[in-house]
PDB file of C-alpha atoms in Angstrom:
ATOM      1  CA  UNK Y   1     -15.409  44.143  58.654  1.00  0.00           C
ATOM      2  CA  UNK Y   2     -12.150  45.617  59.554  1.00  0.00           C
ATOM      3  CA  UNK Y   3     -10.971  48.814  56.946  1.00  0.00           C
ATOM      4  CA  UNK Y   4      -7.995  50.552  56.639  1.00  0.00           C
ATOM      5  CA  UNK Y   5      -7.834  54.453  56.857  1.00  0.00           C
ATOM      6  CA  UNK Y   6      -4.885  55.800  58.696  1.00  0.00           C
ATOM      7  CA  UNK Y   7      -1.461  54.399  57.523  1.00  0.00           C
ATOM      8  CA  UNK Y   8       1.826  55.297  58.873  1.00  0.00           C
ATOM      9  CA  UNK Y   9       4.761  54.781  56.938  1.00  0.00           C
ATOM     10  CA  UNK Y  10       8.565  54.269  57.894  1.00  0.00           C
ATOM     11  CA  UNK Y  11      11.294  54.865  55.298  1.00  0.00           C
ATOM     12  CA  UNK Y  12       9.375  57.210  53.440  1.00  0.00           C
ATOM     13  CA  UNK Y  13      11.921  58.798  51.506  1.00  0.00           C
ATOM     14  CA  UNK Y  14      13.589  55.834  50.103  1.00  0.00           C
ATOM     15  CA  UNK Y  15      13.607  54.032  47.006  1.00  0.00           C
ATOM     16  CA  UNK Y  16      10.634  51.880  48.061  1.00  0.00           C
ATOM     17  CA  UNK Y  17       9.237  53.970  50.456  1.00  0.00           C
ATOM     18  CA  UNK Y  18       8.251  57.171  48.549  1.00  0.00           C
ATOM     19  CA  UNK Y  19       6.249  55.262  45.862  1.00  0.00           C
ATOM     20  CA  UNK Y  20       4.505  54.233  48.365  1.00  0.00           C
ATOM     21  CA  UNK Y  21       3.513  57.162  49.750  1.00  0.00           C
ATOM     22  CA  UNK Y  22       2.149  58.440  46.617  1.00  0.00           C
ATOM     23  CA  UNK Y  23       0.257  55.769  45.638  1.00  0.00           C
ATOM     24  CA  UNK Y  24      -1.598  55.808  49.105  1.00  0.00           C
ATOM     25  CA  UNK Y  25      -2.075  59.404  48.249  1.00  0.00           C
ATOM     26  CA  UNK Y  26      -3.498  59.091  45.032  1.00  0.00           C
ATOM     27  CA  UNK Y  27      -5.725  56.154  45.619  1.00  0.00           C
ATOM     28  CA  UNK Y  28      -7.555  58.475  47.927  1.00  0.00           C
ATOM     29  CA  UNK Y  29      -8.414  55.642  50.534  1.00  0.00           C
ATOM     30  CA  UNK Y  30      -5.456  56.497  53.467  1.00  0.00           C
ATOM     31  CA  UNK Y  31      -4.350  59.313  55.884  1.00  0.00           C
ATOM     32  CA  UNK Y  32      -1.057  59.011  55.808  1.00  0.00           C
ATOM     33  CA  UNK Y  33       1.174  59.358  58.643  1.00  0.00           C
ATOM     34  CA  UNK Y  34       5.402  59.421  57.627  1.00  0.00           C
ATOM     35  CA  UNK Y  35       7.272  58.713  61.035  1.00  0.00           C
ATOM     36  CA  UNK Y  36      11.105  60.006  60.488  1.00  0.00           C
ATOM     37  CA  UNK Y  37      13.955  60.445  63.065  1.00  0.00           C
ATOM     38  CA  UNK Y  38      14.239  63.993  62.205  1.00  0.00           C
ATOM     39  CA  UNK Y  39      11.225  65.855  62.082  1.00  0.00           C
ATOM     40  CA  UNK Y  40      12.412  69.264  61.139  1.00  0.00           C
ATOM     41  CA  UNK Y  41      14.117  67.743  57.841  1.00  0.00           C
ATOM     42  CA  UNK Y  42      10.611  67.187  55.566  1.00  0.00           C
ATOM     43  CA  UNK Y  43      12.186  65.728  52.786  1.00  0.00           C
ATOM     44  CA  UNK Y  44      10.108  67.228  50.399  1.00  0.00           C
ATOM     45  CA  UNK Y  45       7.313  65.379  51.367  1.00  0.00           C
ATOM     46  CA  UNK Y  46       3.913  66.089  49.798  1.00  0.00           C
ATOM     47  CA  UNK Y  47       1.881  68.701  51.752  1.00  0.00           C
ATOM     48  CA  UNK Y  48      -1.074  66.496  52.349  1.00  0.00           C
ATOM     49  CA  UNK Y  49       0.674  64.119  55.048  1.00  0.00           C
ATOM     50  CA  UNK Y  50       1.609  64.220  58.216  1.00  0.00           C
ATOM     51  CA  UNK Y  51       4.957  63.797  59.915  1.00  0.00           C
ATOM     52  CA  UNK Y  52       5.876  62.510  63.179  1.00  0.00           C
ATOM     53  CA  UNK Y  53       9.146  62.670  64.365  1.00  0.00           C
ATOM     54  CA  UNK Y  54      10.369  59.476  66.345  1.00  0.00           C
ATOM     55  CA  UNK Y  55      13.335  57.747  68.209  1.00  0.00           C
ATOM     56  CA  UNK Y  56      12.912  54.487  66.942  1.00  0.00           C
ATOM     57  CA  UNK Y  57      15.002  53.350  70.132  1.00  0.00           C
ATOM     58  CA  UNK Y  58      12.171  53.936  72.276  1.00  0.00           C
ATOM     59  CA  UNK Y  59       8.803  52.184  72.002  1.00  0.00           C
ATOM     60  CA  UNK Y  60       7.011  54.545  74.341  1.00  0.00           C
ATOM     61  CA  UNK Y  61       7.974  57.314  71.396  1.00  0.00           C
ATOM     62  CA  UNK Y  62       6.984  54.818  68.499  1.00  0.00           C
ATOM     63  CA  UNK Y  63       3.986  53.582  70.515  1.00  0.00           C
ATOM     64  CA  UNK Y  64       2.926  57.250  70.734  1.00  0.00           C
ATOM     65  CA  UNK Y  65       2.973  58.243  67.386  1.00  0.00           C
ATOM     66  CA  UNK Y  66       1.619  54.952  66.293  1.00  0.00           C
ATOM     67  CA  UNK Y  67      -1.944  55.991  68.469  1.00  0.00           C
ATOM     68  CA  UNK Y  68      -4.801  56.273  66.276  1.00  0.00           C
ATOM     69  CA  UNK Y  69      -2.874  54.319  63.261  1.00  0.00           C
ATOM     70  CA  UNK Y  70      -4.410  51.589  61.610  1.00  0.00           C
ATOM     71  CA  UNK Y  71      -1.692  49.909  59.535  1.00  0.00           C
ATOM     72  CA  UNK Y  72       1.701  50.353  59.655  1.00  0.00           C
ATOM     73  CA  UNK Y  73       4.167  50.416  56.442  1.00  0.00           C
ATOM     74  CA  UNK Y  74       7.782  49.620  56.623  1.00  0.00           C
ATOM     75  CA  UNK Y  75      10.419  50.901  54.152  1.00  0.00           C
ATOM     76  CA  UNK Y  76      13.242  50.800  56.093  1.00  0.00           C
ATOM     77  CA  UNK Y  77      16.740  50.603  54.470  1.00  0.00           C
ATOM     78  CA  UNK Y  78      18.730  47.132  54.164  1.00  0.00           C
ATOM     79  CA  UNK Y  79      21.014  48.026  56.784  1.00  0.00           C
ATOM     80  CA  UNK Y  80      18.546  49.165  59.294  1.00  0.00           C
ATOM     81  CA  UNK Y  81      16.036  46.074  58.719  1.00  0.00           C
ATOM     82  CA  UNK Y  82      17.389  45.168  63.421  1.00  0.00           C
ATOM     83  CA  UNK Y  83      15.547  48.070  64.198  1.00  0.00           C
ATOM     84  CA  UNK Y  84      12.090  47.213  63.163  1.00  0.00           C
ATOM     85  CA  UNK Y  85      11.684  45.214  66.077  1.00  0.00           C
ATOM     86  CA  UNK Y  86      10.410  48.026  68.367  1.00  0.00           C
ATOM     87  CA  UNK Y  87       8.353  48.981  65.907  1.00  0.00           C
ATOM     88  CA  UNK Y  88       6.671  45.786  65.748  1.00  0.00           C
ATOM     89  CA  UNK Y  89       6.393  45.557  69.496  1.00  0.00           C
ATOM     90  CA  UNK Y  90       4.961  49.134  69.660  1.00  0.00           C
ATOM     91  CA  UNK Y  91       2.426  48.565  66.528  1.00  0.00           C
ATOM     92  CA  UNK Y  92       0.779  45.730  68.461  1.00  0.00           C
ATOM     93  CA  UNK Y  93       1.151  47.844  71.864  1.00  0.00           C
ATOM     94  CA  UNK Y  94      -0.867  50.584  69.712  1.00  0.00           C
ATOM     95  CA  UNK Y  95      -3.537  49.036  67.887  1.00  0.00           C
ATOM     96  CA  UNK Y  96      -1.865  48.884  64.702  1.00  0.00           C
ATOM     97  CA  UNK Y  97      -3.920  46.268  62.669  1.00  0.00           C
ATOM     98  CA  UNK Y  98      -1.942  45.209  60.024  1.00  0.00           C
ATOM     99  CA  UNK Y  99       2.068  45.711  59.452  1.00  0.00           C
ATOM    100  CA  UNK Y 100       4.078  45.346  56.508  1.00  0.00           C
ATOM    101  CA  UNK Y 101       7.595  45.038  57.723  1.00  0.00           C
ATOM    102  CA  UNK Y 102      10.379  45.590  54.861  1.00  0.00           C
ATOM    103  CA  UNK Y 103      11.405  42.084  53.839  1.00  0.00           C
ATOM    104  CA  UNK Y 104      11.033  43.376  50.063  1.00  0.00           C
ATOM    105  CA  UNK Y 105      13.313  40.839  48.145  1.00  0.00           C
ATOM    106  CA  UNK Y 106      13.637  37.315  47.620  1.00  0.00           C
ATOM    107  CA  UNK Y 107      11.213  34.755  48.840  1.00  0.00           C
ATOM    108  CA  UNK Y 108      12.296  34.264  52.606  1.00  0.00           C
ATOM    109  CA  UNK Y 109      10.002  31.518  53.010  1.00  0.00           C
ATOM    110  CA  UNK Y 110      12.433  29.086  50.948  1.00  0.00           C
ATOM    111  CA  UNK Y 111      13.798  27.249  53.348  1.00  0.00           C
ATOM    112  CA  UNK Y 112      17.524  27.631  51.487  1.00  0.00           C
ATOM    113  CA  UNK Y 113      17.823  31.123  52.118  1.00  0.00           C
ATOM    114  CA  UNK Y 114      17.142  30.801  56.131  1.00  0.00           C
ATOM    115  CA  UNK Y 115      20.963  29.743  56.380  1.00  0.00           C
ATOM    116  CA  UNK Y 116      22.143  32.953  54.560  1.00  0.00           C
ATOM    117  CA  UNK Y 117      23.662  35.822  56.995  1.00  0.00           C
ATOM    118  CA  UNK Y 118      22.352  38.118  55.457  1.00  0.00           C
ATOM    119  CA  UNK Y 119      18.604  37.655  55.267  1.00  0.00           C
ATOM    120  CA  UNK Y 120      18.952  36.995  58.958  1.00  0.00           C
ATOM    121  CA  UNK Y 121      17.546  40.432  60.461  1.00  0.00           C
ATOM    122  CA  UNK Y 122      14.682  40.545  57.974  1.00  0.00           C
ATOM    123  CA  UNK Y 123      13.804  36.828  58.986  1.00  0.00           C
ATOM    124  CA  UNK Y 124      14.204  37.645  62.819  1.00  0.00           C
ATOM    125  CA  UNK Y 125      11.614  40.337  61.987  1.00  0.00           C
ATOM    126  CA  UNK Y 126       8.862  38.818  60.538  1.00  0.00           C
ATOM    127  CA  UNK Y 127       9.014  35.605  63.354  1.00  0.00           C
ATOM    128  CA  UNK Y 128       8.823  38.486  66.033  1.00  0.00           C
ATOM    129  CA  UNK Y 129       5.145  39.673  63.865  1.00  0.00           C
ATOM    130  CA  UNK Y 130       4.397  36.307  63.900  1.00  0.00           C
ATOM    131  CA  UNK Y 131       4.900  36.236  67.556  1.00  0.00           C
ATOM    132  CA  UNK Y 132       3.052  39.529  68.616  1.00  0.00           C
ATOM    133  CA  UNK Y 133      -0.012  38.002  65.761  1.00  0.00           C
ATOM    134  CA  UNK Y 134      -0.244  34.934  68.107  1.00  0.00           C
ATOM    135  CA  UNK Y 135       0.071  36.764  71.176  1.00  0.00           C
ATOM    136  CA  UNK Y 136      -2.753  39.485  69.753  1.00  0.00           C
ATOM    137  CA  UNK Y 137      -5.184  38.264  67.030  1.00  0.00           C
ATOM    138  CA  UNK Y 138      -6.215  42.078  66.569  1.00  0.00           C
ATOM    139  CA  UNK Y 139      -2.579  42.802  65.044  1.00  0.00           C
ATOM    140  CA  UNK Y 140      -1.721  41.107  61.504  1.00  0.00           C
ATOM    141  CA  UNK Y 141       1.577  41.230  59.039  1.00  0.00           C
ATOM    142  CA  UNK Y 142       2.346  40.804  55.335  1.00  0.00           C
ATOM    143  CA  UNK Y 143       5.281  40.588  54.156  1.00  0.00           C
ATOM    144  CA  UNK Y 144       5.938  41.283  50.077  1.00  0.00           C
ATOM    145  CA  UNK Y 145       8.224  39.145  48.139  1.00  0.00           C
ATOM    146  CA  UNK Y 146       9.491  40.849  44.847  1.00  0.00           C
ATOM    147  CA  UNK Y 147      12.313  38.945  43.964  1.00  0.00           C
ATOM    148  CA  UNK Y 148      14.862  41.274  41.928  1.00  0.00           C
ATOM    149  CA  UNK Y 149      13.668  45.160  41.991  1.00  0.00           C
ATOM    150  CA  UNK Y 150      13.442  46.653  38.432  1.00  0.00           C
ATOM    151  CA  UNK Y 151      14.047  49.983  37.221  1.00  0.00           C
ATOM    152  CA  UNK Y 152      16.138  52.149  34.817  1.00  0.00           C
ATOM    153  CA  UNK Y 153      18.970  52.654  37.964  1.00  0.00           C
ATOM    154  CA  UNK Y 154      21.302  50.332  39.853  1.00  0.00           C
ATOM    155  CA  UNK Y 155      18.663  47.787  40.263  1.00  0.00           C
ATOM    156  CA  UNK Y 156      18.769  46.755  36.422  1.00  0.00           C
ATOM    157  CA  UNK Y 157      22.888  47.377  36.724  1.00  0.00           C
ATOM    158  CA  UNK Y 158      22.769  44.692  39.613  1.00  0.00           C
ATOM    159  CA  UNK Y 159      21.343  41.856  36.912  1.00  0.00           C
ATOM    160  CA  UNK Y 160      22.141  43.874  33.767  1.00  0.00           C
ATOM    161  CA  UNK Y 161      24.197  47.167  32.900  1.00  0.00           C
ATOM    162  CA  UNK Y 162      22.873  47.911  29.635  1.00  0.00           C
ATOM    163  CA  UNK Y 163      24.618  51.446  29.838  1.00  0.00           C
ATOM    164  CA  UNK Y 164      28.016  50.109  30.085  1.00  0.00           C
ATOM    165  CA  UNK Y 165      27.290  47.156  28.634  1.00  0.00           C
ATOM    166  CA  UNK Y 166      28.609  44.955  31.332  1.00  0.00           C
ATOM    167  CA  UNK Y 167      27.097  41.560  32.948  1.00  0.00           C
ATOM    168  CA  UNK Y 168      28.268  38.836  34.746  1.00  0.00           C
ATOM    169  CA  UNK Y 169      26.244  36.017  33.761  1.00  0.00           C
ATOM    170  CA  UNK Y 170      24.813  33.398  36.287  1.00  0.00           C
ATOM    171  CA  UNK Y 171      24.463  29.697  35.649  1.00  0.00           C
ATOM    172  CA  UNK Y 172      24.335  30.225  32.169  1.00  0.00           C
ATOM    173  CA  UNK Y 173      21.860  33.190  31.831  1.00  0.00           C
ATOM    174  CA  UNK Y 174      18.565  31.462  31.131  1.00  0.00           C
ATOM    175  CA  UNK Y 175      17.192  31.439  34.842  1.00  0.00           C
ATOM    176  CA  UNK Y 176      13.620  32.468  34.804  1.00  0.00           C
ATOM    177  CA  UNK Y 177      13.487  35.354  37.521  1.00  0.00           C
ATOM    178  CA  UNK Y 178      10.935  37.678  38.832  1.00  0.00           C
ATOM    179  CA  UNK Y 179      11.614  41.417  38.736  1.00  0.00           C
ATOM    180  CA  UNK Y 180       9.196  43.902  40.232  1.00  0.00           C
ATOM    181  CA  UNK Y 181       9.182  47.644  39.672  1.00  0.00           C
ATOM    182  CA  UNK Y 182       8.705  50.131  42.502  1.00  0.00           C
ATOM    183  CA  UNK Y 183       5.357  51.042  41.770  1.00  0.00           C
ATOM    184  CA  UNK Y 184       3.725  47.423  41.321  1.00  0.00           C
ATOM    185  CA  UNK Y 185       5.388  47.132  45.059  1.00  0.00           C
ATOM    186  CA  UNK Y 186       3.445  50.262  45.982  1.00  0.00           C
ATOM    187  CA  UNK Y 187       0.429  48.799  44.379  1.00  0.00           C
ATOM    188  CA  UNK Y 188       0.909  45.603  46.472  1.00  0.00           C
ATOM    189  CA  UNK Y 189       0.650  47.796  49.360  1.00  0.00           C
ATOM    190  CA  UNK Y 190      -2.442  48.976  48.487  1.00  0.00           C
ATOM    191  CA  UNK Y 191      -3.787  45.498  47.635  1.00  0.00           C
ATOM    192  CA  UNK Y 192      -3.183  44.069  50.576  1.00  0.00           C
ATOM    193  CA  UNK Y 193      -4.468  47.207  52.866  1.00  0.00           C
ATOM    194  CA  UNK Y 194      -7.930  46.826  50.661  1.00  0.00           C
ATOM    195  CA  UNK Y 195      -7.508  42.623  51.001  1.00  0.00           C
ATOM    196  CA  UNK Y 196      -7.005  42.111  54.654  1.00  0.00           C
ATOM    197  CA  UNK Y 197      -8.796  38.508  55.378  1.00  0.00           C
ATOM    198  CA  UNK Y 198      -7.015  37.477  52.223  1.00  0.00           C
ATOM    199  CA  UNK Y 199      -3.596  38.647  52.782  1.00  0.00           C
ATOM    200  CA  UNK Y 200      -3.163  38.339  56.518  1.00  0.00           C
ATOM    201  CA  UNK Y 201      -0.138  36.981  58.455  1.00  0.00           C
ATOM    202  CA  UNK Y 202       1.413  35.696  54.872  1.00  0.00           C
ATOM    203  CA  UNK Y 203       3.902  37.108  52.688  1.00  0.00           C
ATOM    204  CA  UNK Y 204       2.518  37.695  49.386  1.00  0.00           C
ATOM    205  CA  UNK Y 205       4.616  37.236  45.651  1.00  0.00           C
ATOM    206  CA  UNK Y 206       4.551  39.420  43.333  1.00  0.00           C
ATOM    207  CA  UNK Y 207       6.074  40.458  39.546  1.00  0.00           C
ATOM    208  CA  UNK Y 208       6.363  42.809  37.090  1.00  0.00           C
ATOM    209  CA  UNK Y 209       7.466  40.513  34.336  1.00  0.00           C
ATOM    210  CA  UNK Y 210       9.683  37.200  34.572  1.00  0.00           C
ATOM    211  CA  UNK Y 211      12.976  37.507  32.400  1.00  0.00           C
ATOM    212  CA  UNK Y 212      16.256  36.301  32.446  1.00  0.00           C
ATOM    213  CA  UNK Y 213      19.615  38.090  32.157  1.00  0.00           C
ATOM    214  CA  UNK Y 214      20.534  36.854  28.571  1.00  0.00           C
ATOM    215  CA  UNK Y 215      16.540  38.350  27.311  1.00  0.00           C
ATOM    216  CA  UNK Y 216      17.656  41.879  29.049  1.00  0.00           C
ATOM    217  CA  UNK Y 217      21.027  41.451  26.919  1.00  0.00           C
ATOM    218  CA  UNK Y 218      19.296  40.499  23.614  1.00  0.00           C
ATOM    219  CA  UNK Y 219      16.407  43.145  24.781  1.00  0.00           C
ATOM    220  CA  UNK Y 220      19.367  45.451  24.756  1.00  0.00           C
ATOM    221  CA  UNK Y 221      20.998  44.824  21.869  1.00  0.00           C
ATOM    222  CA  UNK Y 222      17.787  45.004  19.767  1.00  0.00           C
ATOM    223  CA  UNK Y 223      17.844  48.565  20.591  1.00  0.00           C
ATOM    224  CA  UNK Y 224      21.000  49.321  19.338  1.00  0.00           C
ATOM    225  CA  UNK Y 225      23.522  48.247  21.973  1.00  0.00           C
ATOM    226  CA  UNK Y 226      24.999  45.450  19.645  1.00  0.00           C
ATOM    227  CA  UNK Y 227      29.000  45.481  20.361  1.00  0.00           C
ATOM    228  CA  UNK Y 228      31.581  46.518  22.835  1.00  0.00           C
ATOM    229  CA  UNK Y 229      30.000  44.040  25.295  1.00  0.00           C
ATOM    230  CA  UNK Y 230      32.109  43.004  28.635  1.00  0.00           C
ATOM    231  CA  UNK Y 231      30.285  39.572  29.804  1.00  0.00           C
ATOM    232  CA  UNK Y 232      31.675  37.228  32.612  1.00  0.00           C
ATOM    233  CA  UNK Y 233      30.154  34.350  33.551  1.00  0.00           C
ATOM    234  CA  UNK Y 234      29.955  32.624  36.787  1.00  0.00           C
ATOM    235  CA  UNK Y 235      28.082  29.739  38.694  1.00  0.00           C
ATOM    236  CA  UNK Y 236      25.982  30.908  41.631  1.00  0.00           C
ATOM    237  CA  UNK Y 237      27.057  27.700  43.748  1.00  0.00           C
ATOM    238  CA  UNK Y 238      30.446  28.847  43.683  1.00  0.00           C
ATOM    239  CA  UNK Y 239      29.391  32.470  44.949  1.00  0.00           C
ATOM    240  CA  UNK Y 240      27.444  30.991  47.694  1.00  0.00           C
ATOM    241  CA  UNK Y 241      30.727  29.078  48.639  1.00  0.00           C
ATOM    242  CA  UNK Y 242      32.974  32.237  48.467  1.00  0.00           C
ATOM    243  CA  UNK Y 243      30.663  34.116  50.105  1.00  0.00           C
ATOM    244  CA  UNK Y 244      30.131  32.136  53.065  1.00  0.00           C
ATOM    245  CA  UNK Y 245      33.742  31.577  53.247  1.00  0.00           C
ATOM    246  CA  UNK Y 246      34.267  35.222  53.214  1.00  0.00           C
ATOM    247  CA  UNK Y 247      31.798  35.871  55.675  1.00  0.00           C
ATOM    248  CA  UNK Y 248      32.944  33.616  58.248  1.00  0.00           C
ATOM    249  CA  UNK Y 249      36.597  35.607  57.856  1.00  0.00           C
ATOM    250  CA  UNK Y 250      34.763  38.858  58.711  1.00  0.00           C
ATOM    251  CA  UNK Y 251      34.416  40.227  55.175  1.00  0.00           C
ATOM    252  CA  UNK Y 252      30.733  41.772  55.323  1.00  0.00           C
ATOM    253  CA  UNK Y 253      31.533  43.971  51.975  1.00  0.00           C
ATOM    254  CA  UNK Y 254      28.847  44.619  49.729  1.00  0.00           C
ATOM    255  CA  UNK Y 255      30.495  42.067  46.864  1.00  0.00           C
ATOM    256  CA  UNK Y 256      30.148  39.642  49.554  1.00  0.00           C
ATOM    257  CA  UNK Y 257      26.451  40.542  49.981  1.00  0.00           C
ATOM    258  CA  UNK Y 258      26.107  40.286  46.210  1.00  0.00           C
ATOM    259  CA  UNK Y 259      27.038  37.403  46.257  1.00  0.00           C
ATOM    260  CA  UNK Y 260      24.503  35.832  48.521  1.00  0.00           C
ATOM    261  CA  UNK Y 261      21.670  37.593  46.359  1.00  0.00           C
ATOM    262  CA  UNK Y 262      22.792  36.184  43.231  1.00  0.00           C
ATOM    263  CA  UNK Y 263      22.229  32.975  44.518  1.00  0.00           C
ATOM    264  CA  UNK Y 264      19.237  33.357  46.029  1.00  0.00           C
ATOM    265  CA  UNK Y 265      17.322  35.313  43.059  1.00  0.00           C
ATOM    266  CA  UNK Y 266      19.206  33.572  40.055  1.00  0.00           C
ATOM    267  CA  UNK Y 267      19.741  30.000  41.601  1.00  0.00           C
ATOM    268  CA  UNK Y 268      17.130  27.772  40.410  1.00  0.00           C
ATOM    269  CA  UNK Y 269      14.898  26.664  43.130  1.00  0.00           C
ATOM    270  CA  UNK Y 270      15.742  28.982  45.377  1.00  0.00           C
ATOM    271  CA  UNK Y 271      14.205  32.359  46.098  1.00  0.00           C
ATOM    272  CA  UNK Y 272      14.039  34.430  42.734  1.00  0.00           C
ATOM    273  CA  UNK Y 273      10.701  32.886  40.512  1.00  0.00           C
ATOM    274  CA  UNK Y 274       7.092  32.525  42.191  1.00  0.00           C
ATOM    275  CA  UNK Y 275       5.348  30.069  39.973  1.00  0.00           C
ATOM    276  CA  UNK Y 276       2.079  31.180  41.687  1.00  0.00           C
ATOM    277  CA  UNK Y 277       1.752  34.903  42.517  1.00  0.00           C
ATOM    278  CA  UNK Y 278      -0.585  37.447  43.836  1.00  0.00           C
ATOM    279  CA  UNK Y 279      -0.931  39.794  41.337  1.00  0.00           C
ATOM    280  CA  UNK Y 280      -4.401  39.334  40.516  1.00  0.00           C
ATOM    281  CA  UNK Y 281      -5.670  39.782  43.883  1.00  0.00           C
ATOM    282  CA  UNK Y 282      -3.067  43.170  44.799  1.00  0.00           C
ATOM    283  CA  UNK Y 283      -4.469  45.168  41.208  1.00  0.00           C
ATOM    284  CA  UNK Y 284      -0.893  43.983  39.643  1.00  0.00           C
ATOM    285  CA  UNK Y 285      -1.307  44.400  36.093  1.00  0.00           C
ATOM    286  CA  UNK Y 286       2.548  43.910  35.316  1.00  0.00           C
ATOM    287  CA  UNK Y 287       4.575  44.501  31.988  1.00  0.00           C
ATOM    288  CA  UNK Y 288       4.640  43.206  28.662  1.00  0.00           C
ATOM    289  CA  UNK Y 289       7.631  42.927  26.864  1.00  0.00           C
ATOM    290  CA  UNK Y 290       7.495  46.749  25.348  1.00  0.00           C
ATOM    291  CA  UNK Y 291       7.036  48.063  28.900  1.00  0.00           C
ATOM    292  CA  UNK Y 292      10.554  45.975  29.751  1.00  0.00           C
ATOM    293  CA  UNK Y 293      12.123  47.251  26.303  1.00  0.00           C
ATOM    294  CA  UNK Y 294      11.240  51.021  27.843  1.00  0.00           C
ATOM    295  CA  UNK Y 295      12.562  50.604  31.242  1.00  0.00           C
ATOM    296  CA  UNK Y 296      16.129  49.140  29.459  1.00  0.00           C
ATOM    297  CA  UNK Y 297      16.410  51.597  27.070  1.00  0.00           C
ATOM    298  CA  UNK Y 298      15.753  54.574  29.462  1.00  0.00           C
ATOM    299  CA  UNK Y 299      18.667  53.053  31.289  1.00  0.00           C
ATOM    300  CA  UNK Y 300      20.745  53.047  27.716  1.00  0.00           C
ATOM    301  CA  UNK Y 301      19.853  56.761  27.688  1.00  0.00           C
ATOM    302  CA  UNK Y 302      20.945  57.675  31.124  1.00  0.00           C
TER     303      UNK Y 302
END
């Protein structure tokens, strides 16, 4: 039976990536290994890992530090999602058993989202695992499908700002979505390094808590935040429409990107709610409804 001890991890000091760090530390189960393009800059990473510096433009260098590693996790940043490819070509090189690349997010699988620019590069990434997994049965992939990210920061403001009491509400505000907090995406990590028959060369889905953006309003406005409220309201077919048309004219802004995530975590039937999930299996125990109410108003207090 194939285990899991030594775990390198890419995008370490990110919003994703540094959760998962910690929980590999504290479940006591992993070595872990951070790989980083700057090696002298530590990040204020916890004593009890290693670090590796690496030019992620060379496989020989990835390949290298990737020696002796048994999984491989990927953190890496939206905009640098194109340069996982070596890394996937040097894990399998290396003997790196199972990799999670970073296609955090919607559920890429939906056909309707394989048209979207943007999801592109994170797409292109996971068909090249799939490529190296048929190529090398010893090497493996998961990817993790989270739908919207949830926390008291910009990733409630994207759906929700319950500080400034500002929304722009999608196709009427009663779209059942998944939201997923940092840590249960750590915990996936762990779930699917302790689960590897189970979880191999599939993305898993996972939640938090399904909601909608008019339950974060009313979640909000039970805790005091009952007036002065600045709501739009939009249809997410129409920002697919402006967005592609903007993209086409060369307008890669981030409203432009928003766009195309609206409508693929709020439109209905697209990429947003898992009807079945993985929870269960990963050690996801989720929130309740009082665990939501904290994470909003912690965001009302920031």
């Amino acid at each position: 039976m194939t285990t899991i001890k030594n775990v390198a991890v890419v995008g370490a000091a990110g919003k994703i990536g540094r959760p998962i760090v910690d929980r590999l530390l504290a479940s006591k189960q992993f070595s872990v290994t951070i790989l980083t393009r700057d090696g002298k800059s530590q990040r204020d990473f916890p004593a009890d890992v290693t670090v590796k510096e690496v030019d992620y433009d060379s496989i020989e260098s990835l390949e290298a530090a990737l020696k002796g590693q048994d999984a491989l996790v990927s953190a890496m940043a939206f905009e640098a999602i194109h340069m996982q490819k070596n890394l996937v070509d040097a894990a399998a090189k290396s003997g790196v058993k199972r990799m999670i690349p970073s296609e955090y997010g919607n559920d890429l699988m939906n056909p309707k989202l394989a048209a979207f620019p943007i999801y592109q590069p994170k797409i292109a990434i996971r068909q090249r695992c799939e490529q190296k997994a048929a190529e090398n049965p010893s090497f493996s992939w998961t990817t993790i499908h989270n739908a919207s990210f949830l926390g008291p920061d910009w990733t409630l403001d994207f759906i929700v700002d319950v500080k400034n009491r500002t929304a722009d509400i999608k196709d009427g505000g009663d779209v059942l979505f998944c939201a997923t907090t940092y840590d249960d995406i750590a915990q996936a990590v762990i779930g699917i390094l302790t689960h590897l028959d189970e979880t191999a060369n599939r993305p898993v889905r996972i939640s938090s808590i399904n909601t909608t953006q008019n339950e974060l309003v009313a979640i909000a406005k039970e805790l005091g935040a009952v007036d002065g409220w600045n709501l739009t309201y939009s249809q997410t077919e129409n920002l697919e429409s402006e967005a592609f048309r903007r993209w086409a004219e060369g307008d890669h802004s981030e409203e432009v990107i928003a766009m195309f995530i609206n409508r693929a975590f709020i439109g209905k039937g697209w990429g947003g709610y898992f009807p079945v999930l993985d929870n269960e299996l990963l050690g996801i125990k989720g929130l309740n409804r009082e665990e939501l109410k904290a994470i909003i108003k912690s965001a009302m207090d920031r």
